[in-house]
Short mmCIF file of C-alpha atoms in Angstrom, two decimals:
data_model
loop_
_atom_site.label_atom_id
_atom_site.label_comp_id
_atom_site.label_asym_id
_atom_site.label_seq_id
_atom_site.Cartn_x
_atom_site.Cartn_y
_atom_site.Cartn_z
CA MET A 20 85.33 95.58 206.27
CA ILE A 21 84.05 94.59 202.84
CA SER A 22 86.14 92.45 200.88
CA PRO A 23 86.62 92.72 197.16
CA PRO A 24 84.85 89.47 196.16
CA PHE A 25 81.91 90.62 198.41
CA ARG A 26 81.81 93.92 196.39
CA GLU A 27 82.06 91.95 193.08
CA GLY A 28 79.17 89.80 194.31
CA VAL A 29 77.09 92.99 195.07
CA LYS A 30 77.78 94.30 191.47
CA ALA A 31 76.72 90.95 189.92
CA ALA A 32 73.51 91.09 191.75
CA VAL A 33 72.33 94.32 190.20
CA PRO A 34 70.46 92.67 187.33
CA ILE A 35 68.88 90.22 189.71
CA TRP A 36 67.52 93.00 191.79
CA VAL A 37 65.90 94.47 188.79
CA ALA A 38 64.12 91.19 188.16
CA TYR A 39 63.42 90.62 191.79
CA ILE A 40 61.76 94.04 192.12
CA SER A 41 59.05 93.06 189.58
CA THR A 42 58.47 89.56 191.03
CA SER A 43 58.34 90.58 194.62
CA PHE A 44 56.06 93.42 193.61
CA ALA A 45 53.81 90.92 191.88
CA LEU A 46 53.95 88.60 195.08
CA GLY A 47 52.93 91.48 197.34
CA ILE A 48 50.08 92.51 195.04
CA SER A 49 48.90 88.81 194.82
CA ALA A 50 49.12 88.39 198.65
CA LYS A 51 47.00 91.40 199.19
CA ALA A 52 44.48 90.00 196.65
CA TYR A 53 44.37 86.75 198.47
CA GLY A 54 43.63 88.49 201.85
CA LEU A 55 47.02 87.94 203.69
CA ASN A 56 48.21 90.86 205.71
CA LEU A 57 51.47 92.88 205.25
CA GLY A 58 53.25 91.22 208.25
CA GLU A 59 52.31 87.62 207.02
CA ILE A 60 53.74 88.05 203.38
CA VAL A 61 56.84 89.83 204.55
CA LEU A 62 57.51 87.20 207.15
CA MET A 63 56.91 84.56 204.39
CA SER A 64 59.50 86.32 202.06
CA ALA A 65 62.06 86.48 204.83
CA LEU A 66 61.64 82.79 205.97
CA VAL A 67 61.00 81.08 202.62
CA PHE A 68 62.78 83.34 200.07
CA ALA A 69 61.44 81.30 197.16
CA ALA A 70 59.03 82.73 194.71
CA PRO A 71 57.46 79.67 193.22
CA ALA A 72 56.72 78.15 196.70
CA GLN A 73 55.40 81.38 197.95
CA PHE A 74 53.06 81.87 195.02
CA ALA A 75 51.86 78.33 195.42
CA ALA A 76 51.22 78.78 199.15
CA LEU A 77 49.04 81.91 198.77
CA GLU A 78 45.72 80.21 197.83
CA PRO A 79 45.94 77.23 200.21
CA LEU A 80 46.94 79.69 203.06
CA ALA A 81 44.09 82.04 202.37
CA SER A 82 41.51 79.25 201.98
CA GLY A 83 42.51 77.62 205.36
CA LYS A 84 43.84 74.33 203.69
CA PRO A 85 45.48 71.84 206.11
CA ALA A 86 49.00 72.88 207.29
CA LEU A 87 50.40 69.50 206.24
CA GLN A 88 49.31 70.04 202.70
CA ILE A 89 50.95 73.49 202.43
CA LEU A 90 54.23 72.12 204.02
CA LEU A 91 54.32 69.26 201.55
CA ILE A 92 53.84 71.74 198.55
CA THR A 93 56.63 73.87 200.03
CA PHE A 94 58.93 70.83 200.40
CA LEU A 95 58.23 69.48 196.81
CA ILE A 96 58.67 72.80 195.10
CA ASN A 97 61.83 73.71 197.07
CA LEU A 98 63.35 70.28 196.68
CA ARG A 99 65.40 71.71 193.65
CA PHE A 100 67.45 73.70 196.38
CA LEU A 101 68.84 70.41 197.65
CA VAL A 102 70.50 69.89 194.23
CA MET A 103 71.64 73.51 194.02
CA SER A 104 72.99 73.50 197.48
CA ALA A 105 74.89 70.38 196.74
CA ALA A 106 76.33 71.67 193.63
CA ILE A 107 77.54 74.92 195.18
CA ALA A 108 78.76 73.57 198.38
CA PRO A 109 82.19 72.33 197.13
CA TYR A 110 83.18 75.83 195.83
CA PHE A 111 83.11 77.16 199.44
CA GLY A 112 86.11 75.12 200.42
CA ARG A 113 86.65 75.09 204.25
CA VAL A 114 84.48 77.90 205.13
CA ARG A 115 83.19 77.63 208.79
CA ARG A 116 79.96 75.58 209.37
CA ALA A 117 78.21 78.45 211.38
CA ALA A 118 78.74 80.69 208.34
CA LEU A 119 77.52 77.99 205.96
CA LEU A 120 74.35 77.46 208.15
CA PHE A 121 73.79 81.17 207.98
CA SER A 122 74.33 81.55 204.27
CA SER A 123 72.46 78.40 203.09
CA HIS A 124 69.17 80.33 203.72
CA LEU A 125 70.23 82.69 200.91
CA ILE A 126 70.31 79.99 198.13
CA SER A 127 67.64 80.46 195.39
CA ILE A 128 67.61 79.92 191.70
CA SER A 129 69.01 83.41 190.93
CA THR A 130 71.47 83.46 193.84
CA PHE A 131 72.67 79.96 192.77
CA ILE A 132 72.97 80.28 188.93
CA ILE A 133 75.19 83.56 188.89
CA PRO A 134 77.70 82.46 191.50
CA TYR A 135 77.78 79.02 190.19
CA VAL A 136 78.57 80.22 186.58
CA HIS A 137 81.25 82.68 188.13
CA PHE A 138 82.89 80.01 190.14
CA GLN A 139 83.27 77.83 187.08
CA LYS A 140 85.34 80.48 185.16
CA GLU A 141 88.06 80.02 187.77
CA PRO A 142 89.93 76.76 187.24
CA ARG A 143 90.11 74.45 190.35
CA LYS A 144 93.85 73.70 189.62
CA GLN A 145 94.73 77.42 189.92
CA ALA A 146 92.54 77.50 193.17
CA ARG A 147 94.65 74.60 194.49
CA ALA A 148 97.77 76.55 193.68
CA ASP A 149 96.58 79.71 195.48
CA GLY A 150 95.33 77.72 198.60
CA ILE A 151 91.97 75.98 198.98
CA GLU A 152 91.07 78.04 202.03
CA GLU A 153 91.53 81.40 200.32
CA TRP A 154 89.81 80.18 197.19
CA GLY A 155 86.72 79.00 199.28
CA ARG A 156 86.61 82.20 201.41
CA SER A 157 86.74 84.38 198.21
CA ASN A 158 83.88 82.41 196.61
CA PHE A 159 81.82 82.46 199.85
CA HIS A 160 82.29 86.35 200.12
CA TYR A 161 81.19 86.66 196.48
CA PHE A 162 78.14 84.51 197.06
CA LEU A 163 77.26 86.57 200.31
CA GLY A 164 77.54 89.84 198.61
CA LEU A 165 75.19 88.66 195.84
CA ALA A 166 72.79 86.72 197.84
CA ALA A 167 72.38 88.96 200.89
CA THR A 168 71.53 91.97 198.76
CA CYS A 169 69.12 90.01 196.56
CA PHE A 170 67.51 88.67 199.78
CA SER A 171 67.02 92.22 201.13
CA VAL A 172 65.55 93.44 197.80
CA TRP A 173 63.14 90.40 197.84
CA VAL A 174 61.86 91.19 201.43
CA VAL A 175 61.57 94.86 200.96
CA GLY A 176 60.18 94.48 197.44
CA THR A 177 57.46 92.14 198.82
CA GLY A 178 56.33 94.63 201.41
CA PHE A 179 56.56 97.49 198.89
CA GLY A 180 54.54 95.57 196.43
CA TYR A 181 51.83 94.91 198.92
CA TRP A 182 51.83 98.63 199.80
CA ALA A 183 51.60 99.61 196.23
CA ALA A 184 49.06 96.92 195.28
CA LEU A 185 46.17 99.31 194.74
CA HIS A 186 48.30 101.87 192.78
CA VAL A 187 49.86 99.70 190.11
CA GLY A 188 47.88 99.58 186.82
CA PRO A 189 47.15 96.08 185.49
CA GLY A 190 48.14 97.22 181.99
CA PHE A 191 51.90 96.37 182.82
CA LYS A 192 51.22 92.75 183.84
CA GLU A 193 52.91 91.33 180.84
CA GLY A 194 56.20 92.98 181.05
CA LEU A 195 56.45 92.27 184.78
CA LYS A 196 55.59 88.50 184.27
CA PHE A 197 58.13 88.17 181.46
CA MET A 198 61.07 89.64 183.54
CA LEU A 199 62.30 86.63 185.64
CA PRO A 200 61.84 83.81 183.12
CA GLY A 201 63.28 86.17 180.51
CA TYR A 202 66.18 86.92 182.53
CA PHE A 203 67.05 83.26 183.25
CA ALA A 204 66.69 82.42 179.60
CA CYS A 205 69.14 85.17 178.63
CA ILE A 206 71.65 83.96 181.28
CA LEU A 207 71.34 80.34 179.87
CA THR A 208 71.88 81.64 176.33
CA VAL A 209 74.99 83.42 177.11
CA GLU A 210 76.49 80.81 179.53
CA LEU A 211 75.58 77.40 177.86
CA LYS A 212 78.41 76.49 175.36
CA ARG A 213 78.52 72.66 175.72
CA LYS A 214 76.34 70.86 173.03
CA THR A 215 74.85 68.55 175.53
CA ALA A 216 73.93 71.30 177.93
CA LEU A 217 72.29 73.22 175.16
CA LEU A 218 70.31 70.23 174.12
CA ILE A 219 69.25 69.32 177.66
CA GLY A 220 68.11 73.10 178.20
CA MET A 221 66.13 73.08 174.96
CA ALA A 222 64.48 69.79 175.59
CA SER A 223 63.54 70.71 179.17
CA PHE A 224 62.12 74.08 177.94
CA LEU A 225 60.04 72.45 175.30
CA LEU A 226 58.70 69.41 177.40
CA ALA A 227 58.31 71.10 180.83
CA VAL A 228 54.96 72.59 179.87
CA PRO A 229 53.46 69.31 178.47
CA GLY A 230 54.82 67.55 181.61
CA ALA A 231 53.09 70.25 183.82
CA LEU A 232 49.74 69.80 181.94
CA LEU A 233 49.91 66.00 182.53
CA ASN A 234 50.50 66.47 186.20
CA ALA A 235 50.20 70.01 187.65
CA GLU A 236 52.23 69.25 190.87
CA TRP A 237 54.96 66.95 189.72
CA GLY A 238 54.89 66.94 185.86
CA TRP A 239 57.46 69.70 185.01
CA LEU A 240 59.84 68.73 187.79
CA VAL A 241 59.94 65.10 186.89
CA THR A 242 60.33 65.84 183.20
CA ALA A 243 63.23 68.15 183.85
CA LEU A 244 64.91 65.64 186.17
CA LEU A 245 64.44 62.81 183.56
CA ILE A 246 65.82 65.15 180.79
CA GLY A 247 68.88 66.11 182.75
CA THR A 248 69.56 62.51 183.68
CA VAL A 249 69.02 61.00 180.31
CA GLY A 250 71.16 63.72 178.66
CA TRP A 251 74.05 63.10 181.10
CA GLY A 252 73.68 59.32 180.74
CA ILE A 253 73.88 59.50 176.93
CA GLU A 254 76.97 61.82 177.15
CA GLN A 255 78.61 59.41 179.52
CA TRP A 256 77.73 56.48 177.19
CA ILE A 257 79.14 58.20 174.08
CA GLN A 258 82.29 59.40 176.00
CA ARG A 259 83.05 55.81 177.08
CA GLY A 260 82.80 54.60 173.49
CA PRO A 261 82.64 51.00 172.15
CA ARG A 262 84.36 48.47 174.40
CA MET B 23 48.74 88.39 212.23
CA ASP B 24 46.59 85.24 212.30
CA PRO B 25 48.40 82.77 214.61
CA ALA B 26 47.60 79.71 212.67
CA ARG B 27 48.71 81.10 209.36
CA THR B 28 51.89 82.52 211.02
CA THR B 29 52.72 79.04 212.47
CA ILE B 30 52.39 77.48 208.99
CA ILE B 31 54.58 80.28 207.48
CA VAL B 32 57.25 79.46 210.06
CA GLY B 33 56.81 75.77 209.17
CA MET B 34 57.34 76.55 205.51
CA GLY B 35 60.42 78.54 206.34
CA LEU B 36 61.84 75.59 208.44
CA VAL B 37 61.28 73.04 205.64
CA SER B 38 62.84 75.45 202.97
CA TYR B 39 65.94 75.99 205.41
CA LEU B 40 66.51 72.34 206.00
CA ILE B 41 66.56 71.57 202.36
CA ARG B 42 69.10 74.35 201.75
CA ALA B 43 71.28 73.68 204.80
CA LEU B 44 71.86 69.88 204.92
CA PRO B 45 73.96 69.62 201.73
CA GLN B 46 76.04 72.67 202.98
CA LEU B 47 76.67 70.93 206.21
CA PHE B 48 77.57 67.50 204.82
CA LEU B 49 78.99 68.25 201.45
CA ALA B 50 80.98 71.47 201.83
CA GLY B 51 84.66 71.29 200.94
CA ARG B 52 84.37 67.84 199.42
CA SER B 53 85.05 67.49 195.68
CA PHE B 54 82.68 65.31 193.54
CA PRO B 55 83.90 63.18 190.70
CA GLU B 56 83.87 65.36 187.44
CA ALA B 57 81.01 63.30 185.93
CA PHE B 58 78.92 63.84 189.08
CA GLU B 59 79.49 67.61 189.12
CA ARG B 60 78.46 67.59 185.37
CA TYR B 61 75.44 65.68 186.28
CA LEU B 62 74.31 68.14 189.00
CA ARG B 63 75.08 70.95 186.45
CA TYR B 64 72.80 69.43 183.87
CA LEU B 65 70.04 68.79 186.37
CA SER B 66 70.13 72.53 187.22
CA TYR B 67 70.11 73.61 183.67
CA ALA B 68 67.09 71.36 182.93
CA LEU B 69 65.41 72.72 185.99
CA ILE B 70 65.94 76.23 185.14
CA ALA B 71 64.83 75.63 181.61
CA GLY B 72 61.64 74.11 182.85
CA ILE B 73 61.02 76.94 185.22
CA ILE B 74 61.44 79.41 182.19
CA SER B 75 58.83 77.73 180.10
CA THR B 76 56.40 76.90 182.84
CA ASN B 77 56.48 80.49 184.31
CA LEU B 78 56.10 81.92 180.85
CA PHE B 79 53.32 79.76 179.40
CA LEU B 80 51.25 78.55 182.27
CA ALA B 81 49.02 80.07 184.81
CA GLY B 82 48.59 77.49 187.49
CA PRO B 83 47.64 74.29 185.75
CA ARG B 84 46.29 76.05 182.64
CA PHE B 85 48.17 76.73 179.35
CA GLU B 86 47.78 80.44 178.35
CA ALA B 87 47.22 79.98 174.71
CA GLY B 88 46.18 83.38 173.93
CA ALA B 89 49.45 84.96 175.45
CA ALA B 90 51.77 82.24 174.34
CA PRO B 91 52.55 83.41 170.81
CA HIS B 92 53.63 87.00 171.83
CA ARG B 93 55.51 85.71 175.03
CA ALA B 94 57.34 83.21 172.69
CA LEU B 95 58.25 86.09 170.31
CA ALA B 96 59.36 88.22 173.14
CA LEU B 97 61.55 85.46 174.49
CA ALA B 98 63.04 84.80 170.98
CA GLY B 99 63.79 88.59 170.79
CA ALA B 100 65.45 88.59 174.30
CA VAL B 101 67.55 85.45 173.58
CA LEU B 102 68.78 87.00 170.28
CA VAL B 103 69.79 90.19 171.91
CA ALA B 104 71.45 88.45 174.74
CA SER B 105 73.32 86.14 172.40
CA TRP B 106 74.30 88.89 170.08
CA THR B 107 75.50 91.34 172.68
CA GLY B 108 76.52 88.91 175.50
CA LYS B 109 74.45 90.92 177.83
CA PRO B 110 71.67 89.04 179.67
CA LEU B 111 70.19 92.21 181.38
CA LEU B 112 69.86 93.96 178.10
CA GLY B 113 68.18 90.95 176.46
CA MET B 114 65.76 90.72 179.40
CA LEU B 115 64.74 94.39 179.27
CA ILE B 116 64.16 94.24 175.39
CA GLY B 117 62.22 91.09 175.94
CA ALA B 118 60.02 92.65 178.74
CA LEU B 119 59.39 95.72 176.48
CA LEU B 120 58.52 93.34 173.65
CA ALA B 121 56.15 91.33 175.71
CA GLN B 122 54.33 94.38 177.07
CA THR B 123 54.05 96.16 173.60
CA LEU B 124 52.77 92.88 171.88
CA SER B 125 50.24 92.29 174.62
CA TRP B 126 48.93 95.86 173.99
CA LEU B 127 48.85 95.28 170.12
CA TRP B 128 47.19 91.83 170.19
#
């Protein structure tokens, strides 16, 4: 039986499906261009479920680079999921470990940010009053409804993109490329209210590109982590006040 | 499917899964201090903002100088619409339309 939070999660996922369709299409098209076959790219989408790591792996895979190098790239690019997974975990309360083990595979940037923002709208004190178990289960069902459908769209979209690779005109590349980053930017615009969070977002947006140009592998990641840490540190320092 | 490539893809899946699963196993149900939760939140915002600009303005290690002005304009339009209406999806669609149209015009 489908619970109301699960249905709510599915509804919240619809905008992500729209963005995923274009990106997974692009991934399928790129995979075909690099010479991977349909089974390989669909398997990759099902097992990795992370656009940046998948895009980054296409060239090394196609050119026969060492396995260790490809695994290292995947690890470094996906390291951000460690933070996201840690950040979202407390909202699942006391959900069973087997279920958490299953669902953790579904964490991606989009399937993290929407539930995370949603969970923060519900005060934790209220959750304690209603019962931590029920609160965690409700959050988990919401996440599952959103993430499982996004995952399905991602895998099917990749396969369909591969199949359609020869039929999509290159004239629509710009609009497709814009969709995913554009959607993230719009979500942040609507959700970021706190001044520190806004400043951190702006600084990271402006400095990530110079960081990436300084060092193609680590640059933007280190820059973003530094900005987040320094912004938080300054806020902590100001809040403590003079002693 | 090529067996060597398939093995690497399975390895990529395993690496990705472990990164996602370990915090779920060891941190689920525990509450962090408020300051630490805020730190994780700020890190995520910074990472997402970084992903936005690098996805939009870079092609691999190269800055796409030719496309940057119209993509920046499209982003500004999308953000304005989202901020004004409170609807991220509408903002994204307007932005994508702008990006596509401007690329045809320039």
